[in-house]
Amino acid sequence: MSVTTERRTDIGPPHYEQFLHPVIKKNYGAWKYHEILKPGVLVHVAESGDSIYTVRAASPRLISTEFVRKISALAEKYCDGYLRFTSRNNIEFLLSNKDNIDPLIEELSKFTLVGGTGRGISNVVHTQGWVHCHSAATDASGLVKAVMDELADYFTSMKLPHKVRLAVACCLNMCGAVHASDIAILGVHRTPPRIDHETLPNLCEIPTTVASCPNNAIRPTSIEGKSTVKVDEDKCMYCGNCYTVCPSMPLADPLNDGVSIWVGGKVSNARTEPMFTKLAVPYLPNNPPRWPEVTEAVKKIVEVYAKDARPFERVGEWINRIGWARFFEKTGIEFTKYHLDDFRHAGTTYKRSVQNRY
Amino acid sequence: MSDELKTPLLDELEKGPWPSFVSDLKKMAPKKPMVRDLLGQLEKSYRDKRGYWKHGGLVGIMGYGGGVIGRYSALPEEFPGVSHFHTVRVNQPSGWFYTADALNELMDIWDAHGSGLLNMHGSTGDLVFLGTVTDELEPTFRELTARDWDLGGSGSDMRTPSCCVGPARCQNACYDTLALTYDLTHKYQDELHRPMFNYKFKIKMSGCPNDCTAAIARSDLGIIGIWKDDIQVDQAAFAEYLDSGMNVQEYVVEKCPTKCISIEGKEFKIDNSDCVKCMHCINMLPKALRVGKERGAAIVLGGKAPIVEGALFGSMMIPFMKMDDFEELYDLIERIWEFWDEHGKNRERIGEFVERIGLAAFIEGIGLEPIPQMVIQPRDNPYIFYEEYYEEE
């Protein structure tokens, strides 16, 4: 028998229908409501009266084929082979038989946590970090592990005022799009790129490199007759744009790279419009493997929110109600000059009234 | 290096209740020299507090410009297993639905051709195979396509579109997010695989304003389900919520952003003409309230993370578009791409392009009329560029 060697391209992803549970296929577009039966367990009820049960479990996102084979085997055993993933890296097992829920949870509990539903902390959206990225100012998988070990109880329960969405991005490129999360952890560089004038003329296109800087800090220059660039260090805000287009301008600086913490963003339109995250802590040191300063700061924010927010207030809604002055007071986080915006549209963040809490 | 892999710092991350990627990787290490050296290099990163990856390199699949990210270790002598550690982005199925068989098949391919490590999933939506060598790229691609899988996007192309669970398992879906994602991805295969844009262009589909894919924040083009008519109310189910003792007044009525809800006796009253479709009451009372029947999507444009000029949320282009078929949407997308292609600059996302040239010039360029729904408020400065004025005859 001959093996076909025809090269297929541009075939696109396979059709999703073949991966849908029969109950889902039958009731597609005809769902009536859903309920959270307990943390990590949902039931969706269709117009037809059919139910599909979902068991949601954590995944570290960075996983092995072994891990996937393990969850596949559980899906075979309890879910007729059907499962899916959420936009927050959770695994969702889809069950038509209610009796399979608890045995599945028992097996899952041997290697992961079941939860991530409702008024708690769901899985963390995050990036690659030192595992796989050239521009990372910190690790992502390790930070997530360290932070979620501290907050695991909020994953497996639903006792917060509202859902809290966490995200980690290991540099300002924000592949994890942390700019709209309740609490965001963002890796930061804090020193200008160190220019390798030897390699730059060969590796980088100078006009592109100059144009890459959002603050016009890069200028063409020549050193010993060779074209290169110089950086006005007073203007550099360490964003790493130049490094993206020019490998000869690395920013990694073990002594100064670290982590910042941001709060109060949301994506959903529920009650209030989507909000950006805002700066809470400008810098904490990189302290692997457990980043104790970061986990402590995040935990503190969660705990103050848990105590102080009203039911169904997201972190940003809570802060908007109590005011930023109270947020810093209650969390004990120091307010510094770094909290004052000095980029584009900075003036829109200045207070222009005398309304204050005394 | 010695035969025994020592990772005292990473070992600390095997403790604690959250599932440990370190334990998972360590189980793979004896089978895969690549994983072993990845752990070695990562341990070094943890010790030295810095990454050891070189700036990406140009590798790829013949005929494709996107889908593969070149990655090389900066320490190839010390960690030869990761001297090449390229990423292969596999286009996920709509809604991230899989069967165990499909996953096992994908894992067979990746065990045979790569490190055996992956992300389920990447931030844009792809299933991300992490770590292989240049020579394995084409064989990986051939095996994937032989089993009906294809690559996703990377670089300045249309990035892999992704969507929420949609009508497959959600009562709030105002259009078929899975069907649109599948259809759109297939329609624009060329734009996905061959980077020809000024910069990346991400598309996300959310079925309702809860926006589970973060379309408003994480996509250049967000297609967010919405309805126009009245919220459907099941008064009997509502009365049950009241009878259960739930504080509907505080948790629902008072949280309504436009204060258009009231309770009369045991009846839920809503002035739908004032409802802004925020979803809060529907989220709180899923058994009693449902989205309306006249459904479609709102189209927002320009969402992005900070690089280059600062983070943006998508801004309103079209408050309501019917989604019974997708022709009107495709027509809009093509007008947007054409105008951006002609007037945008290199590495300028569409949101930054709109900010640079102004919303008025942009919508004129793509053939939309100005409407008040596009803004929070009209301008509050008098610096108007008048284009029409009278002249003496």
XYZ file of C-alpha atoms in Angstrom, chain B:
393
model
C 26.474 18.229 32.751
C 26.137 15.397 35.228
C 23.646 12.630 34.619
C 21.580 13.552 37.591
C 19.373 16.572 37.055
C 19.330 18.747 40.149
C 16.672 21.427 40.403
C 16.500 22.504 44.054
C 14.754 25.812 43.309
C 12.173 24.362 40.952
C 11.583 21.512 43.392
C 10.076 24.095 45.751
C 7.287 24.482 43.188
C 6.286 20.845 43.644
C 4.846 21.716 47.028
C 1.410 23.195 47.627
C -2.144 22.472 46.471
C -2.107 24.037 42.974
C -1.156 21.542 40.226
C 2.586 21.734 39.675
C 4.031 22.168 36.185
C 7.396 21.203 37.661
C 6.183 17.761 38.764
C 4.637 17.262 35.351
C 7.833 18.269 33.533
C 9.995 16.147 35.809
C 7.947 13.081 34.918
C 8.620 13.791 31.237
C 12.326 14.495 31.692
C 13.572 10.853 31.699
C 11.830 10.271 28.358
C 12.730 13.549 26.700
C 16.225 15.077 26.747
C 14.560 18.291 25.616
C 12.446 18.507 28.763
C 15.427 17.600 30.881
C 17.455 20.464 29.456
C 14.472 22.798 29.653
C 14.295 22.101 33.389
C 18.054 22.609 33.626
C 17.909 25.956 31.881
C 14.846 27.047 33.862
C 16.594 26.170 37.119
C 19.457 28.380 35.994
C 16.983 31.181 35.228
C 15.533 30.831 38.706
C 19.022 31.035 40.178
C 20.213 33.947 38.026
C 16.834 35.741 37.800
C 16.893 36.090 34.052
C 15.747 34.281 30.936
C 18.155 32.448 28.636
C 16.361 32.472 25.322
C 17.676 34.150 22.247
C 15.611 36.553 20.260
C 13.371 34.565 17.894
C 14.680 33.246 14.609
C 13.193 32.843 11.168
C 11.908 29.318 10.850
C 8.665 28.078 9.407
C 6.696 25.778 7.217
C 7.150 25.977 3.464
C 4.498 28.263 2.018
C 3.464 29.617 5.418
C 4.759 32.814 6.977
C 3.094 32.277 10.339
C 2.293 29.531 12.816
C 5.835 28.699 13.924
C 7.900 30.767 16.361
C 11.634 30.213 16.219
C 13.271 29.880 19.595
C 16.899 29.099 20.461
C 18.649 28.741 23.774
C 21.342 31.273 24.579
C 23.219 28.437 26.273
C 23.239 25.659 23.644
C 26.465 24.052 24.913
C 25.207 23.754 28.443
C 21.684 22.741 27.406
C 21.919 21.132 23.934
C 18.420 19.666 24.237
C 16.916 23.125 23.928
C 19.394 24.603 21.441
C 16.331 24.638 19.157
C 13.048 24.973 21.004
C 10.560 26.199 18.420
C 6.849 26.684 18.986
C 4.175 25.286 16.681
C 0.766 26.918 16.982
C -2.049 24.522 16.117
C -5.383 26.121 15.260
C -7.805 25.024 17.974
C -11.363 23.888 17.220
C -14.117 26.475 17.847
C -14.956 26.735 21.552
C -11.950 24.536 22.539
C -14.060 21.377 22.294
C -12.193 18.075 21.933
C -12.702 14.384 22.196
C -10.281 12.161 24.064
C -9.455 10.458 20.745
C -8.584 13.730 19.068
C -6.389 14.802 21.976
C -4.597 11.468 22.070
C -3.956 11.685 18.343
C -2.462 15.168 18.783
C -0.339 13.910 21.675
C 0.950 11.019 19.529
C 2.102 13.523 16.928
C 3.779 15.719 19.505
C 5.452 12.840 21.345
C 6.886 11.679 18.027
C 8.087 15.066 16.804
C 8.557 17.432 19.724
C 9.277 17.948 23.382
C 5.945 16.600 24.588
C 5.211 19.936 26.267
C 2.355 22.195 25.298
C -0.029 24.941 26.353
C -3.768 24.329 26.448
C -4.037 27.065 25.272
C -2.095 30.146 24.213
C -3.426 33.616 24.909
C -4.795 34.036 21.397
C -6.471 30.642 21.464
C -4.166 28.203 19.705
C -3.139 24.848 21.046
C 0.577 25.568 21.444
C 3.166 22.846 20.931
C 6.221 24.074 22.841
C 9.640 23.009 21.706
C 10.920 21.192 18.681
C 13.888 21.345 16.330
C 13.886 22.832 12.850
C 14.074 19.431 11.129
C 10.915 18.248 12.852
C 8.760 21.186 11.747
C 7.777 19.853 8.341
C 7.107 16.282 9.597
C 4.965 17.724 12.410
C 3.052 19.807 9.908
C 2.532 16.851 7.562
C 1.173 14.669 10.321
C -1.080 17.409 11.601
C -2.559 18.162 8.204
C -2.924 14.456 7.409
C -5.252 14.325 10.422
C -7.115 17.519 9.461
C -5.312 19.933 11.789
C -3.709 23.118 10.522
C -1.510 25.836 11.989
C -2.595 29.106 13.564
C -1.235 32.587 13.004
C 1.805 34.540 14.166
C 3.512 37.786 13.211
C 1.752 40.484 11.223
C -1.159 38.369 10.084
C -4.733 37.663 11.065
C -4.174 35.802 14.308
C -6.095 32.649 15.053
C -9.695 33.696 15.794
C -11.239 32.286 18.949
C -14.644 32.227 20.583
C -16.563 31.497 23.763
C -18.559 28.320 24.378
C -21.489 30.042 22.662
C -24.700 28.235 21.746
C -22.975 24.904 22.355
C -23.512 25.272 26.089
C -24.728 28.753 27.007
C -28.208 30.200 27.075
C -26.891 33.750 26.640
C -25.374 33.269 23.179
C -26.849 35.932 20.877
C -25.276 34.438 17.762
C -23.423 31.280 16.771
C -19.883 32.127 17.868
C -18.588 28.664 16.969
C -19.975 28.750 13.448
C -18.639 32.246 12.808
C -15.181 31.365 14.134
C -15.038 28.246 11.961
C -16.356 29.992 8.858
C -14.221 33.113 9.232
C -11.036 31.139 9.910
C -11.617 29.061 6.778
C -12.523 32.074 4.665
C -9.343 33.930 5.589
C -6.757 31.128 5.476
C -4.435 33.216 3.350
C -4.550 36.144 5.787
C -3.962 33.689 8.669
C -0.958 31.877 7.239
C 0.783 34.615 5.270
C 1.563 37.787 7.214
C 0.810 40.717 4.953
C -0.607 43.255 7.391
C 0.968 46.271 9.109
C 0.870 44.355 12.355
C -1.065 41.558 14.048
C -4.866 41.531 13.794
C -6.747 39.553 16.444
C -10.419 38.606 16.197
C -12.501 37.319 19.092
C -16.136 36.283 19.247
C -18.135 36.510 22.459
C -21.776 35.497 22.481
C -22.988 38.160 24.912
C -21.809 41.274 26.798
C -20.286 39.100 29.551
C -17.519 38.773 26.967
C -15.885 35.533 28.127
C -13.173 35.801 25.457
C -12.270 39.364 26.520
C -12.955 40.501 22.969
C -13.153 44.143 24.034
C -9.689 44.051 25.604
C -7.760 41.395 23.731
C -8.818 41.643 20.125
C -8.434 44.193 17.361
C -11.889 43.216 16.168
C -14.407 42.099 18.746
C -17.751 40.612 17.765
C -19.882 40.673 20.901
C -23.387 39.234 20.936
C -26.237 41.580 21.791
C -30.021 41.775 21.486
C -32.318 44.688 20.685
C -35.735 43.789 22.011
C -37.063 43.001 25.489
C -35.465 40.740 28.084
C -37.606 37.599 28.312
C -39.106 37.193 31.772
C -40.499 34.051 33.361
C -42.532 35.620 36.194
C -43.193 32.297 37.943
C -39.457 31.555 38.084
C -38.854 35.109 39.315
C -41.342 34.641 42.146
C -39.407 31.537 43.150
C -36.230 33.598 43.520
C -38.177 36.023 45.760
C -39.635 33.168 47.771
C -36.191 31.616 48.223
C -35.257 34.660 50.311
C -32.728 36.074 47.845
C -32.218 39.803 48.324
C -33.331 40.699 44.811
C -33.807 44.357 45.700
C -30.201 44.884 46.794
C -28.418 42.413 44.544
C -30.355 42.965 41.338
C -32.618 46.038 41.295
C -30.164 48.434 42.932
C -27.252 47.166 40.850
C -28.970 47.970 37.553
C -26.827 50.676 35.906
C -29.803 52.542 34.414
C -32.238 51.843 37.254
C -34.786 50.449 34.840
C -35.912 47.534 37.044
C -38.573 47.478 39.726
C -40.465 44.814 41.631
C -44.227 45.139 41.831
C -45.691 42.564 44.165
C -43.943 39.441 42.947
C -43.573 40.712 39.427
C -40.328 41.702 37.728
C -40.783 44.967 35.807
C -38.220 46.329 33.427
C -38.254 49.410 31.224
C -36.487 47.791 28.290
C -36.171 51.105 26.446
C -33.658 52.139 29.112
C -31.830 48.792 29.409
C -28.189 48.895 28.229
C -27.893 45.065 28.032
C -25.241 44.889 30.765
C -26.255 41.289 31.676
C -26.201 41.738 35.459
C -29.853 40.881 36.132
C -29.739 37.993 33.663
C -26.566 36.649 35.315
C -28.184 36.897 38.735
C -31.540 35.367 37.815
C -30.729 32.868 35.058
C -33.887 30.828 35.572
C -36.184 33.864 35.296
C -34.507 36.154 32.780
C -33.164 35.572 29.305
C -31.729 37.682 26.538
C -34.238 38.961 23.989
C -35.234 37.311 20.728
C -33.959 39.870 18.226
C -30.319 38.917 18.414
C -27.117 39.867 16.653
C -23.744 41.342 17.529
C -22.056 44.635 18.322
C -18.792 45.245 16.499
C -15.935 46.888 18.399
C -12.577 47.766 16.899
C -9.093 48.527 18.185
C -8.612 46.619 21.450
C -5.013 45.851 22.379
C -2.378 45.573 25.137
C 0.000 48.539 25.774
C 2.627 47.987 23.092
C 3.247 50.446 21.335
C 1.245 53.532 22.291
C -0.731 52.297 25.305
C -3.533 49.818 25.998
C -6.900 50.331 24.334
C -10.310 48.766 24.588
C -12.172 48.202 21.387
C -14.405 51.104 20.447
C -17.913 50.867 19.084
C -18.246 50.695 15.311
C -21.625 49.052 14.846
C -24.037 48.714 17.792
C -26.067 45.968 16.130
C -25.464 43.724 13.155
C -27.641 40.741 12.249
C -25.632 37.512 12.361
C -27.945 35.201 10.446
C -25.278 35.105 7.800
C -21.826 36.630 7.964
C -21.636 38.455 4.622
C -22.170 41.929 6.061
C -19.440 41.277 8.624
C -16.983 39.986 6.016
C -17.673 43.010 3.865
C -16.870 45.272 6.840
C -13.694 43.330 7.724
C -12.414 43.619 4.178
C -13.086 47.370 4.081
C -11.230 47.750 7.380
C -8.223 45.719 6.177
C -8.051 47.559 2.882
C -8.092 51.003 4.490
C -5.599 50.012 7.210
C -3.336 48.419 4.620
C -3.332 51.562 2.529
C -2.945 54.193 5.261
C -1.566 52.428 8.346
C 2.092 52.368 9.292
C 4.389 49.431 9.971
C 3.763 48.013 13.492
C 0.666 50.145 13.938
C -2.294 48.225 15.331
C -5.694 49.199 14.014
C -6.639 50.904 17.311
C -3.543 53.095 17.185
C -4.185 53.818 13.535
C -7.691 55.056 14.371
C -6.295 57.232 17.176
C -3.691 58.716 14.843
C -5.965 59.636 11.965
C -9.082 60.268 14.069
C -12.347 58.359 14.224
C -14.027 60.699 11.731
C -11.421 60.048 9.031
C -11.400 56.343 9.810
C -15.128 55.737 9.547
C -15.245 57.796 6.380
C -12.480 55.572 5.014
C -14.387 52.385 5.719
C -17.785 53.805 4.783
C -19.588 54.134 8.113
C -21.714 57.096 9.172
C -21.002 58.873 12.467
C -23.514 57.945 15.177
C -23.661 58.980 18.850
C -23.260 55.342 19.965
C -19.615 55.546 18.814
C -18.613 57.945 21.600
C -18.972 58.425 25.352
C -19.695 62.080 24.655
C -19.245 64.582 21.849
C -16.027 66.577 21.868
C -15.682 69.182 24.633
C -13.153 71.329 22.811
C -13.968 73.823 20.040
C -11.077 72.907 17.732
C -13.225 71.712 14.876
C -11.879 71.187 11.372
C -14.812 72.574 9.422
C -14.937 71.240 5.909
C -18.012 73.018 4.612
C -18.382 76.774 4.515
C -20.044 79.401 2.352
C -18.167 81.385 -0.226
C -19.206 84.648 -1.918
C -20.779 83.838 -5.226
